[in-house]
Short mmCIF file of C-alpha atoms and ligand atoms in Angstrom, two decimals:
data_model
loop_
_atom_site.label_atom_id
_atom_site.label_comp_id
_atom_site.label_asym_id
_atom_site.label_seq_id
_atom_site.Cartn_x
_atom_site.Cartn_y
_atom_site.Cartn_z
CA MET A 1 -131.61 -0.08 -34.08
CA ARG A 2 -132.81 0.07 -30.55
CA VAL A 3 -131.26 3.52 -30.08
CA LEU A 4 -132.90 4.72 -33.27
CA ARG A 5 -136.28 3.53 -32.10
CA ARG A 6 -135.79 5.24 -28.77
CA THR A 7 -134.79 8.52 -30.44
CA LEU A 8 -137.80 8.30 -32.68
CA GLY A 9 -139.99 7.69 -29.65
CA THR A 10 -138.55 10.73 -27.89
CA LEU A 11 -139.12 12.89 -30.94
CA LEU A 12 -142.69 11.73 -31.27
CA ALA A 13 -143.37 12.37 -27.60
CA LEU A 14 -141.83 15.81 -27.89
CA GLY A 15 -143.98 16.58 -30.92
CA ALA A 16 -147.10 15.49 -29.08
CA ALA A 17 -146.17 17.60 -26.07
CA LEU A 18 -145.54 20.66 -28.25
CA SER A 19 -148.76 20.38 -30.24
CA CYS A 20 -150.67 19.89 -27.01
CA THR A 21 -149.05 22.97 -25.47
CA ALA A 22 -149.98 24.99 -28.53
CA ALA A 23 -153.59 23.87 -28.33
CA ARG A 24 -153.70 24.90 -24.68
CA GLY A 25 -152.71 28.51 -25.32
CA ASP A 26 -149.66 30.44 -24.22
CA ASP A 27 -150.19 30.11 -20.51
CA ALA A 28 -150.10 26.35 -20.33
CA ARG A 29 -146.92 24.92 -18.89
CA PRO A 30 -145.46 21.69 -20.16
CA GLY A 31 -146.19 19.01 -17.62
CA ASP A 32 -149.64 20.34 -16.79
CA ASP A 33 -152.56 17.92 -16.90
CA PRO A 34 -154.10 16.39 -18.85
CA PRO A 35 -151.33 14.13 -20.14
CA ALA A 36 -149.78 14.86 -23.50
CA ALA A 37 -151.88 12.37 -25.44
CA LEU A 38 -155.13 14.27 -24.89
CA ALA A 39 -156.19 17.75 -25.93
CA PRO A 40 -157.59 19.63 -22.91
CA PHE A 41 -161.30 19.04 -23.36
CA GLU A 42 -160.72 15.41 -24.30
CA GLY A 43 -159.66 14.48 -20.81
CA LEU A 44 -163.05 15.25 -19.28
CA LEU A 45 -164.65 12.36 -17.44
CA PRO A 46 -167.56 11.79 -17.79
CA ALA A 47 -167.28 12.80 -21.44
CA PRO A 48 -169.55 15.80 -22.02
CA VAL A 49 -172.30 16.08 -24.62
CA SER A 50 -170.48 18.62 -26.76
CA VAL A 51 -167.30 20.64 -26.78
CA ARG A 52 -166.14 23.46 -29.02
CA ALA A 53 -162.55 24.56 -28.52
CA ALA A 54 -162.05 28.21 -29.50
CA GLY A 55 -159.16 30.60 -29.07
CA PRO A 56 -157.22 31.34 -25.93
CA GLY A 57 -158.62 30.56 -22.53
CA TYR A 58 -158.71 32.01 -19.04
CA ALA A 59 -155.68 31.97 -16.78
CA VAL A 60 -156.67 31.18 -13.21
CA GLY A 61 -154.34 32.89 -10.78
CA PRO A 62 -154.05 34.72 -7.46
CA GLY A 63 -156.49 37.42 -8.66
CA THR A 64 -159.24 35.01 -9.66
CA VAL A 65 -162.59 35.51 -7.92
CA ILE A 66 -165.74 33.44 -8.04
CA ARG A 67 -168.77 35.63 -8.80
CA THR A 68 -172.13 34.30 -7.76
CA GLY A 69 -174.41 36.82 -9.47
CA ALA A 70 -176.77 39.56 -8.43
CA GLY A 71 -179.98 39.13 -6.44
CA PRO A 72 -180.71 36.84 -3.50
CA GLY A 73 -179.23 33.62 -4.99
CA GLU A 74 -178.22 32.24 -1.64
CA GLU A 75 -177.87 28.74 -2.93
CA VAL A 76 -175.69 29.92 -5.81
CA ARG A 77 -173.52 31.62 -3.24
CA ARG A 78 -173.30 28.36 -1.36
CA VAL A 79 -172.31 26.50 -4.55
CA GLY A 80 -169.63 29.13 -5.15
CA GLU A 81 -168.28 28.66 -1.63
CA LEU A 82 -168.28 24.90 -2.05
CA LEU A 83 -166.38 25.05 -5.33
CA ALA A 84 -163.87 27.43 -3.78
CA GLU A 85 -163.45 25.03 -0.88
CA GLN A 86 -162.83 22.12 -3.27
CA TRP A 87 -160.23 24.03 -5.33
CA ARG A 88 -158.37 26.09 -2.79
CA GLY A 89 -156.29 23.22 -1.50
CA PRO A 90 -155.21 21.80 -4.86
CA SER A 91 -154.74 25.19 -6.58
CA GLY A 92 -153.12 27.01 -3.68
CA LEU A 93 -155.15 30.10 -4.61
CA PRO A 94 -157.33 32.25 -2.34
CA LEU A 95 -160.39 32.16 -4.69
CA PRO A 96 -162.62 34.63 -2.85
CA VAL A 97 -166.36 34.32 -3.46
CA VAL A 98 -168.13 37.59 -4.22
CA GLY A 99 -171.58 38.72 -5.39
CA GLY A 100 -172.30 40.36 -8.75
CA SER A 101 -171.48 39.11 -12.19
CA ASP A 102 -169.46 41.86 -13.85
CA GLY A 103 -165.75 41.48 -14.22
CA ASP A 104 -163.13 38.85 -14.78
CA GLY A 105 -163.18 35.55 -12.97
CA ILE A 106 -165.43 32.59 -12.68
CA ARG A 107 -169.06 33.62 -13.03
CA LEU A 108 -171.92 31.41 -11.83
CA ARG A 109 -175.14 32.20 -13.63
CA LEU A 110 -178.51 30.71 -12.81
CA ASP A 111 -180.82 31.01 -15.80
CA GLU A 112 -184.07 29.12 -15.55
CA GLU A 113 -184.55 29.44 -19.28
CA ALA A 114 -181.13 28.15 -20.31
CA GLU A 115 -181.64 25.80 -23.22
CA GLY A 116 -180.34 22.31 -23.77
CA VAL A 117 -179.07 21.78 -20.24
CA GLY A 118 -182.00 20.04 -18.53
CA ASP A 119 -182.24 19.97 -14.76
CA GLU A 120 -178.69 18.97 -14.02
CA GLY A 121 -176.73 20.13 -17.05
CA TYR A 122 -174.82 23.30 -17.74
CA ARG A 123 -172.94 25.40 -20.23
CA LEU A 124 -169.33 26.40 -19.63
CA GLU A 125 -167.84 29.22 -21.69
CA SER A 126 -164.21 30.11 -21.37
CA ALA A 127 -162.34 33.08 -22.86
CA PRO A 128 -159.49 35.32 -21.68
CA GLY A 129 -161.90 37.47 -19.64
CA GLY A 130 -163.15 34.60 -17.54
CA VAL A 131 -165.28 31.49 -17.38
CA THR A 132 -169.07 31.63 -17.28
CA LEU A 133 -171.00 28.68 -15.91
CA THR A 134 -174.71 28.72 -16.75
CA ALA A 135 -177.36 26.31 -15.52
CA ARG A 136 -181.03 26.12 -14.75
CA THR A 137 -180.44 24.79 -11.25
CA PRO A 138 -177.78 25.08 -8.56
CA ALA A 139 -177.11 21.36 -9.10
CA GLY A 140 -176.23 22.16 -12.72
CA LEU A 141 -173.85 24.88 -11.55
CA PHE A 142 -172.24 22.46 -9.15
CA HIS A 143 -171.67 19.92 -11.94
CA ALA A 144 -170.30 22.70 -14.15
CA GLY A 145 -167.85 23.48 -11.40
CA GLN A 146 -166.64 19.88 -11.42
CA THR A 147 -166.00 20.10 -15.16
CA LEU A 148 -164.14 23.36 -14.71
CA ARG A 149 -161.99 21.79 -12.03
CA GLN A 150 -161.01 19.01 -14.43
CA LEU A 151 -159.91 21.59 -17.00
CA LEU A 152 -157.31 22.84 -14.55
CA PRO A 153 -154.24 20.93 -13.45
CA ALA A 154 -154.57 18.51 -10.56
CA ALA A 155 -152.36 20.87 -8.55
CA GLY A 156 -151.40 24.54 -8.81
CA PRO A 157 -152.89 27.32 -10.94
CA GLY A 158 -153.36 26.93 -14.70
CA THR A 159 -155.30 27.95 -17.75
CA VAL A 160 -158.84 26.90 -18.59
CA PRO A 161 -158.79 26.26 -22.35
CA GLY A 162 -160.89 28.61 -24.48
CA GLY A 163 -164.18 27.28 -25.76
CA THR A 164 -167.62 26.03 -24.80
CA VAL A 165 -168.84 22.85 -23.17
CA GLU A 166 -172.52 21.98 -23.29
CA ASP A 167 -173.59 19.14 -21.12
CA ARG A 168 -176.43 17.25 -19.47
CA PRO A 169 -176.82 13.71 -18.11
CA ARG A 170 -178.12 10.73 -20.04
CA PHE A 171 -179.68 9.17 -16.93
CA ALA A 172 -181.28 10.83 -13.91
CA TYR A 173 -179.89 8.36 -11.36
CA ARG A 174 -176.15 7.79 -11.02
CA GLY A 175 -175.55 5.98 -7.80
CA ALA A 176 -173.12 4.31 -5.46
CA MET A 177 -174.11 1.92 -2.71
CA VAL A 178 -172.17 1.04 0.38
CA ASP A 179 -172.97 -1.83 2.73
CA VAL A 180 -172.21 -0.62 6.26
CA ALA A 181 -173.94 -3.66 7.75
CA ARG A 182 -171.48 -6.50 7.00
CA HIS A 183 -168.59 -4.36 8.13
CA PHE A 184 -169.30 -1.17 9.96
CA PHE A 185 -168.05 2.13 8.54
CA THR A 186 -168.50 5.56 10.07
CA VAL A 187 -170.38 8.52 8.66
CA GLU A 188 -167.06 10.33 8.23
CA GLN A 189 -165.79 7.48 6.05
CA VAL A 190 -168.91 7.59 3.93
CA LYS A 191 -168.61 11.37 3.59
CA ARG A 192 -165.16 10.88 2.17
CA TYR A 193 -166.69 8.60 -0.47
CA VAL A 194 -169.13 11.39 -1.34
CA ASP A 195 -166.17 13.76 -1.77
CA GLN A 196 -164.48 11.27 -4.06
CA LEU A 197 -167.58 10.75 -6.20
CA VAL A 198 -169.01 14.21 -6.75
CA PRO A 199 -166.16 15.26 -9.09
CA TYR A 200 -167.65 12.67 -11.47
CA LYS A 201 -171.27 13.84 -11.13
CA VAL A 202 -172.59 10.88 -9.15
CA ASN A 203 -175.86 11.99 -7.56
CA ALA A 204 -177.21 9.15 -5.42
CA LEU A 205 -175.83 7.38 -2.38
CA HIS A 206 -177.61 4.20 -1.36
CA VAL A 207 -176.74 3.11 2.16
CA HIS A 208 -177.39 -0.54 3.00
CA LEU A 209 -178.06 0.01 6.69
CA THR A 210 -179.21 -3.35 7.95
CA ASP A 211 -178.45 -6.99 7.36
CA ASP A 212 -178.01 -10.28 9.18
CA GLN A 213 -174.69 -9.17 10.65
CA GLY A 214 -175.62 -5.74 11.92
CA TRP A 215 -178.21 -2.98 12.30
CA ARG A 216 -176.47 0.37 11.80
CA LEU A 217 -179.03 3.12 12.35
CA ALA A 218 -180.50 4.09 15.72
CA VAL A 219 -184.29 3.86 15.82
CA ASP A 220 -185.98 5.47 18.84
CA SER A 221 -188.98 3.17 18.88
CA TRP A 222 -186.79 0.02 18.76
CA PRO A 223 -183.54 1.02 20.48
CA ARG A 224 -182.07 -2.47 20.83
CA LEU A 225 -181.82 -2.78 17.05
CA ALA A 226 -178.74 -0.57 17.00
CA GLU A 227 -177.57 -0.95 20.58
CA TYR A 228 -177.52 -4.74 20.52
CA GLY A 229 -178.06 -5.59 16.85
CA GLY A 230 -175.33 -3.15 15.81
CA GLY A 231 -172.83 -4.59 18.24
CA THR A 232 -170.94 -6.89 15.91
CA GLU A 233 -170.07 -7.50 12.26
CA VAL A 234 -168.63 -10.11 9.89
CA GLY A 235 -165.73 -11.78 11.63
CA GLY A 236 -166.98 -10.81 15.09
CA GLY A 237 -165.54 -7.31 15.37
CA PRO A 238 -167.24 -4.70 17.56
CA GLY A 239 -169.46 -3.27 14.78
CA GLY A 240 -171.15 0.01 15.57
CA TYR A 241 -174.07 2.17 14.50
CA TRP A 242 -174.96 5.70 13.47
CA THR A 243 -177.04 7.90 15.72
CA LYS A 244 -179.94 9.67 14.07
CA GLU A 245 -177.94 12.91 14.24
CA GLN A 246 -175.01 11.31 12.46
CA TYR A 247 -177.24 9.93 9.74
CA ALA A 248 -178.92 13.33 9.35
CA ASP A 249 -175.51 14.91 9.12
CA LEU A 250 -174.53 12.56 6.28
CA VAL A 251 -177.80 13.25 4.49
CA ALA A 252 -177.23 17.00 4.77
CA TYR A 253 -173.59 16.75 3.68
CA ALA A 254 -174.51 14.68 0.63
CA GLY A 255 -177.50 16.92 -0.12
CA GLU A 256 -175.35 20.04 -0.18
CA ARG A 257 -173.36 18.30 -2.89
CA TYR A 258 -176.51 17.31 -4.80
CA VAL A 259 -176.30 13.69 -3.80
CA ASP A 260 -179.54 12.10 -2.58
CA VAL A 261 -179.26 9.51 0.14
CA VAL A 262 -181.36 6.37 -0.42
CA PRO A 263 -181.56 4.43 2.86
CA GLU A 264 -182.16 0.70 2.72
CA ILE A 265 -183.79 -1.34 5.45
CA ASP A 266 -183.60 -4.85 4.02
CA MET A 267 -186.67 -7.10 4.53
CA PRO A 268 -188.24 -9.64 4.89
CA GLY A 269 -184.90 -11.51 4.66
CA HIS A 270 -181.45 -10.33 5.78
CA VAL A 271 -182.89 -9.54 9.21
CA ASN A 272 -180.99 -11.65 11.70
CA ALA A 273 -179.67 -8.58 13.55
CA ALA A 274 -183.25 -7.44 14.14
CA LEU A 275 -184.48 -10.91 15.13
CA ALA A 276 -181.56 -11.21 17.59
CA SER A 277 -182.44 -7.86 19.14
CA TYR A 278 -186.16 -8.52 19.73
CA ALA A 279 -187.56 -11.94 20.57
CA GLU A 280 -191.07 -10.70 19.76
CA LEU A 281 -190.15 -10.39 16.07
CA ASN A 282 -189.63 -14.14 15.84
CA CYS A 283 -192.48 -16.55 15.05
CA ASP A 284 -191.44 -18.77 17.95
CA GLY A 285 -190.78 -15.84 20.29
CA ARG A 286 -187.13 -16.82 20.69
CA ALA A 287 -184.30 -14.52 19.66
CA PRO A 288 -181.46 -16.16 17.70
CA GLU A 289 -177.79 -15.43 18.38
CA ARG A 290 -176.17 -12.54 16.58
CA TYR A 291 -174.50 -13.64 13.36
CA THR A 292 -170.97 -12.90 12.15
CA GLY A 293 -170.64 -15.23 9.16
CA THR A 294 -171.35 -14.49 5.49
CA LYS A 295 -174.21 -16.81 4.52
CA VAL A 296 -177.33 -15.25 3.01
CA GLY A 297 -180.98 -16.24 2.86
CA PHE A 298 -181.45 -17.85 6.29
CA SER A 299 -183.48 -15.22 8.17
CA SER A 300 -187.04 -13.92 7.75
CA LEU A 301 -189.38 -11.59 9.54
CA CYS A 302 -192.47 -13.35 10.90
CA VAL A 303 -194.97 -12.58 8.16
CA GLY A 304 -198.03 -13.81 10.05
CA LYS A 305 -197.52 -11.64 13.13
CA GLU A 306 -199.13 -8.21 13.47
CA ARG A 307 -196.24 -7.01 15.61
CA THR A 308 -194.02 -7.35 12.51
CA TYR A 309 -196.02 -4.65 10.73
CA GLU A 310 -195.84 -2.31 13.70
CA PHE A 311 -192.09 -2.78 13.53
CA VAL A 312 -192.01 -2.08 9.79
CA ASP A 313 -194.21 0.99 10.19
CA GLU A 314 -192.28 2.49 13.08
CA VAL A 315 -188.85 1.84 11.64
CA LEU A 316 -189.67 3.05 8.14
CA GLY A 317 -191.51 6.03 9.62
CA GLU A 318 -188.42 7.18 11.48
CA VAL A 319 -186.15 6.60 8.50
CA ALA A 320 -188.53 8.45 6.18
CA GLU A 321 -188.64 11.38 8.55
CA LEU A 322 -184.86 11.69 8.50
CA THR A 323 -184.58 11.40 4.73
CA PRO A 324 -185.51 14.31 2.44
CA GLY A 325 -184.94 12.29 -0.77
CA ARG A 326 -187.91 10.61 -2.40
CA TYR A 327 -186.74 7.01 -2.21
CA LEU A 328 -186.86 4.40 0.50
CA HIS A 329 -185.27 1.05 -0.30
CA ILE A 330 -186.84 -1.98 1.34
CA GLY A 331 -184.54 -4.70 0.01
CA GLY A 332 -186.65 -7.71 -0.86
CA ASP A 333 -183.68 -9.78 -2.09
CA GLU A 334 -182.86 -13.38 -1.29
CA ALA A 335 -185.89 -14.05 0.89
CA HIS A 336 -185.12 -17.77 0.68
CA SER A 337 -186.58 -18.41 4.12
CA THR A 338 -189.87 -16.70 3.35
CA PRO A 339 -192.40 -18.83 1.40
CA ALA A 340 -193.38 -17.18 -1.92
CA ALA A 341 -196.97 -16.41 -0.89
CA ASP A 342 -195.77 -14.90 2.38
CA TYR A 343 -193.20 -12.84 0.52
CA GLU A 344 -195.88 -11.35 -1.70
CA ALA A 345 -198.19 -10.61 1.19
CA PHE A 346 -195.39 -9.06 3.18
CA MET A 347 -194.05 -6.92 0.35
CA ASP A 348 -197.56 -5.64 -0.38
CA ARG A 349 -197.90 -4.35 3.14
CA ALA A 350 -194.35 -3.03 3.40
CA GLN A 351 -194.75 -1.10 0.15
CA ALA A 352 -197.98 0.42 1.41
CA VAL A 353 -196.14 1.58 4.54
CA VAL A 354 -193.51 3.32 2.41
CA GLY A 355 -196.29 5.06 0.49
CA ARG A 356 -198.00 6.18 3.69
CA HIS A 357 -194.77 7.77 4.80
CA GLY A 358 -194.66 9.75 1.59
CA LYS A 359 -191.83 7.90 -0.12
CA THR A 360 -191.31 5.93 -3.32
CA VAL A 361 -190.32 2.28 -2.99
CA VAL A 362 -187.05 0.97 -4.33
CA ALA A 363 -186.46 -2.77 -4.05
CA TRP A 364 -184.14 -5.38 -5.53
CA HIS A 365 -185.58 -6.87 -8.69
CA GLN A 366 -187.03 -9.97 -6.96
CA LEU A 367 -190.01 -7.75 -6.24
CA SER A 368 -190.84 -7.67 -9.95
CA ALA A 369 -192.32 -11.17 -9.83
CA ALA A 370 -194.32 -10.41 -6.70
CA GLY A 371 -196.32 -7.27 -7.38
CA PRO A 372 -194.46 -4.00 -7.23
CA ALA A 373 -196.69 -1.13 -6.08
CA GLU A 374 -197.45 1.67 -8.46
CA GLY A 375 -194.34 3.72 -9.14
CA ALA A 376 -192.01 1.30 -7.35
CA VAL A 377 -188.46 1.27 -8.71
CA LEU A 378 -186.71 -2.05 -9.33
CA GLN A 379 -183.00 -2.49 -8.90
CA TYR A 380 -181.69 -5.20 -11.21
CA TRP A 381 -178.68 -7.12 -9.94
CA GLY A 382 -178.72 -10.15 -12.23
CA HIS A 383 -175.90 -11.22 -14.53
CA ASP A 384 -175.35 -12.89 -17.88
CA ARG A 385 -176.39 -16.28 -16.50
CA THR A 386 -179.51 -15.09 -14.68
CA ALA A 387 -182.53 -17.17 -15.71
CA ALA A 388 -184.45 -15.82 -18.69
CA ALA A 389 -187.72 -15.92 -16.75
CA GLU A 390 -186.27 -13.69 -14.03
CA LYS A 391 -185.09 -11.17 -16.59
CA ALA A 392 -188.45 -11.34 -18.35
CA ALA A 393 -190.22 -10.46 -15.09
CA VAL A 394 -188.09 -7.32 -14.83
CA ALA A 395 -188.84 -6.48 -18.45
CA SER A 396 -192.58 -6.84 -18.00
CA ALA A 397 -192.49 -4.70 -14.86
CA ALA A 398 -190.53 -2.09 -16.81
CA GLN A 399 -193.12 -2.19 -19.56
CA ALA A 400 -195.82 -1.70 -16.95
CA GLY A 401 -194.12 1.56 -15.97
CA HIS A 402 -191.66 0.60 -13.25
CA PRO A 403 -188.38 2.47 -13.59
CA VAL A 404 -185.29 0.26 -13.39
CA ILE A 405 -181.94 0.95 -11.79
CA LEU A 406 -179.28 -1.25 -13.36
CA SER A 407 -176.69 -2.85 -11.10
CA PRO A 408 -175.73 -5.94 -13.10
CA SER A 409 -173.56 -7.91 -10.72
CA ASP A 410 -171.16 -9.05 -13.44
CA ARG A 411 -170.54 -5.40 -14.40
CA LEU A 412 -171.20 -3.12 -11.47
CA TYR A 413 -170.74 -5.11 -8.28
CA LEU A 414 -167.68 -3.49 -6.78
CA ASP A 415 -167.17 -6.43 -4.45
CA MET A 416 -166.33 -8.69 -7.41
CA LYS A 417 -162.58 -9.17 -7.79
CA TYR A 418 -160.89 -7.50 -10.76
CA ASP A 419 -158.95 -10.69 -11.42
CA ALA A 420 -157.37 -13.64 -9.64
CA ALA A 421 -154.79 -11.39 -7.98
CA THR A 422 -157.33 -9.16 -6.20
CA LYS A 423 -157.12 -9.81 -2.46
CA PRO A 424 -160.53 -8.72 -1.16
CA GLY A 425 -163.73 -9.56 -2.99
CA LEU A 426 -165.97 -12.35 -4.20
CA THR A 427 -166.23 -14.13 -7.54
CA TRP A 428 -169.75 -15.53 -7.76
CA ALA A 429 -170.63 -13.16 -10.63
CA GLY A 430 -167.17 -13.61 -12.19
CA TYR A 431 -164.19 -11.31 -12.33
CA VAL A 432 -165.01 -7.73 -13.21
CA PRO A 433 -161.95 -6.02 -14.68
CA VAL A 434 -162.09 -2.29 -15.36
CA GLU A 435 -162.99 -2.76 -19.01
CA ARG A 436 -165.84 -5.16 -18.28
CA ALA A 437 -167.31 -2.77 -15.71
CA TYR A 438 -167.40 -0.05 -18.36
CA SER A 439 -168.00 -1.71 -21.74
CA TRP A 440 -171.76 -2.25 -21.87
CA ASP A 441 -174.75 -0.11 -22.68
CA PRO A 442 -177.30 0.56 -19.92
CA GLY A 443 -179.81 1.62 -22.57
CA ALA A 444 -179.75 -1.81 -24.19
CA HIS A 445 -178.63 -4.18 -21.46
CA LEU A 446 -181.82 -6.06 -20.71
CA ALA A 447 -184.08 -7.30 -23.49
CA GLY A 448 -187.44 -5.60 -23.14
CA VAL A 449 -186.14 -2.81 -20.91
CA PRO A 450 -185.85 0.19 -23.21
CA GLU A 451 -183.63 3.12 -22.35
CA SER A 452 -186.70 5.15 -21.43
CA ALA A 453 -187.43 2.70 -18.58
CA VAL A 454 -183.90 2.95 -17.17
CA LEU A 455 -183.76 5.41 -14.32
CA GLY A 456 -180.03 4.96 -14.13
CA VAL A 457 -177.13 2.89 -12.88
CA GLU A 458 -175.73 2.08 -9.47
CA ALA A 459 -172.59 0.29 -8.31
CA PRO A 460 -173.01 -1.52 -4.98
CA LEU A 461 -170.08 -2.19 -2.69
CA TRP A 462 -170.94 -5.16 -0.48
CA THR A 463 -168.59 -5.56 2.41
CA GLU A 464 -168.47 -9.21 3.46
CA THR A 465 -164.78 -9.18 2.44
CA VAL A 466 -164.14 -5.45 2.62
CA ALA A 467 -163.18 -4.44 6.13
CA THR A 468 -161.07 -1.32 5.67
CA ARG A 469 -161.43 2.01 3.93
CA ALA A 470 -158.29 1.17 1.90
CA ASP A 471 -159.87 -2.02 0.50
CA TRP A 472 -163.12 -0.16 -0.12
CA GLU A 473 -161.26 2.40 -2.25
CA PHE A 474 -159.31 -0.28 -4.04
CA MET A 475 -162.49 -2.07 -5.08
CA ALA A 476 -164.42 1.09 -5.94
CA PHE A 477 -161.73 2.93 -7.87
CA PRO A 478 -161.35 3.21 -10.72
CA ARG A 479 -164.53 1.22 -11.50
CA MET A 480 -166.77 3.93 -10.03
CA LEU A 481 -165.53 6.35 -12.69
CA GLY A 482 -166.78 3.98 -15.36
CA LEU A 483 -170.18 3.98 -13.72
CA ALA A 484 -170.12 7.77 -13.63
CA GLU A 485 -169.51 7.95 -17.36
CA LEU A 486 -172.11 5.29 -18.19
CA GLY A 487 -174.64 7.25 -16.18
CA TRP A 488 -173.85 10.67 -17.55
CA SER A 489 -172.35 10.61 -21.05
CA PRO A 490 -174.32 10.24 -24.29
CA ALA A 491 -174.24 6.73 -25.76
CA GLY A 492 -172.35 8.01 -28.78
CA SER A 493 -169.34 9.13 -26.78
CA LEU A 494 -168.87 5.86 -24.92
CA GLY A 495 -166.07 3.56 -25.99
CA TRP A 496 -163.28 1.76 -24.21
CA ASP A 497 -160.48 3.20 -26.34
CA GLY A 498 -161.28 6.80 -25.54
CA TYR A 499 -162.37 6.01 -22.03
CA ARG A 500 -159.15 4.34 -20.94
CA LYS A 501 -157.27 7.51 -21.90
CA ARG A 502 -159.75 9.74 -20.08
CA LEU A 503 -159.42 7.45 -17.11
CA ALA A 504 -155.62 7.61 -17.25
CA ALA A 505 -155.89 11.40 -17.21
CA GLN A 506 -157.71 11.13 -13.87
CA GLY A 507 -154.82 9.23 -12.30
CA PRO A 508 -153.02 12.34 -10.99
CA ARG A 509 -156.31 13.62 -9.51
CA LEU A 510 -156.97 10.36 -7.73
CA ASP A 511 -153.36 10.47 -6.54
CA ALA A 512 -153.78 14.04 -5.34
CA GLN A 513 -156.84 13.00 -3.34
CA GLY A 514 -154.92 10.09 -1.88
CA VAL A 515 -157.32 7.52 -3.34
CA ASN A 516 -156.07 3.94 -3.12
CA TYR A 517 -157.12 2.82 -6.61
CA HIS A 518 -156.39 -0.30 -8.60
CA ARG A 519 -153.79 0.59 -11.23
CA SER A 520 -155.24 -1.75 -13.80
CA PRO A 521 -152.68 -2.74 -16.45
CA ASP A 522 -155.34 -2.12 -19.12
CA VAL A 523 -155.23 1.62 -18.49
CA PRO A 524 -152.32 3.76 -19.82
CA TRP A 525 -151.64 5.52 -16.50
CA SER A 526 -148.96 8.12 -16.98
C1 NGO B 1 -176.19 -10.14 -3.32
C2 NGO B 1 -176.86 -10.19 -1.97
C3 NGO B 1 -176.05 -9.48 -0.89
C4 NGO B 1 -174.59 -9.87 -0.96
C5 NGO B 1 -174.06 -9.61 -2.35
C6 NGO B 1 -172.62 -10.04 -2.45
C7 NGO B 1 -177.91 -8.71 -3.30
C8 NGO B 1 -178.87 -7.74 -3.80
N1 NGO B 1 -178.09 -9.49 -2.25
O1 NGO B 1 -176.70 -8.92 -3.85
O2 NGO B 1 -176.59 -9.77 0.36
O3 NGO B 1 -173.87 -9.12 -0.03
O4 NGO B 1 -174.80 -10.27 -3.33
O5 NGO B 1 -172.08 -9.85 -3.71
#
């Protein structure tokens, strides 16, 4: 009986492999990605808006060139170079980048009138003569390139299936946050995160630069912040900080990949590193010790002191100057040591400073109860048990026109353990297994916050318990891929059953990139 069942299983698997090979055209080799269970376009993650499979596809090989069109198109050229750079290693092909658009190969086409693709979307058309990527913006072409890459095997040459993909994002903001304050991480390490996220069309990188345990960005007007305040971390390690050049380098690197950096200077709480660096920032004029524990809510800027606002203005001014993106995050969470009236007065002034420096405020959702400035964006980090009144304050701010970024802590906090066996991580918002991180609808998550008020989603990685790049990856992957799909794919194509297969299909790509991801037993990894 058992033998019979096994034979039957083998036959079924063989049948699936054969039908899949047929669907992929004559050039596909058995064993190519995606795994046998999925037809080629079905493995795409995030799932695209629409797909039409048609006829044979384009075989990518040693003769394949990337054509970046006629005319000036310097940025298109740059996108072409970047895509070539991403694919050369895995494909082992030379992939030269040339001008013009006639001839076989991969053609990048900027068309400002392209329909149905929005600012970041694209159309991908594949036939034996080549693949044409069309978008209204270079960002759209870049995203199209990521889709194309997923249609090829994780390693080696292969055939792009014939057909058309039409695609555009559901939400404008699809973000990741990393806390480099609790444990210090270098710009190079953060760049690697960018590399790991852009294949999934993530477009925002929020860097939590300051907290009680460390100040991580050099500020010319207040040099001790980084030099002294950056000199430790949770657990008492040596910490560190980024020079302005290093930060600018990260911003440029991310920007070239269409990822906007959103810097956060947390205030009026979470400021012990600053208070320890400058006695004059303290109400009593005495600097506290540096802090290497993990408590929150014990520090506050001195709201009644004018010097505090000079500090805020000078620091935010320098950060704004280094940051081309429109957002500046000023924290505003867990100000438990700042009386409510002081908090409001302080946040009013801090928000005005951000505006004067030409940026739009982002703050954690506690600001919603205390008077967000016009246009300010609120980042919601509550959970299922968050008080109704707190949620209602976010809803009424949303109804008054404040866009909301959703980071529900019981869904998207990457520092929450997957389950009891996860070594790093916290549990205050509960366990967040891969399915829980994915199976919810950002367009209908908070009562009174309609989809139109949702700017997007972001998954924060807090690092009280995350001290190494390996643990960081383990906590972020694969949950970040779920965020990417929630942020990009139409509501109608979401669903755990399909998603877990798409996710499994990404396994070999994560392996090829050397990502240390959690091989959740709920996902049918091949
Ligand atoms: C909270 C807190 C952070 C912690 C994090 C840990 C926010 C917005 N403030 O989230 O300081 O690091 O939880 O999960």
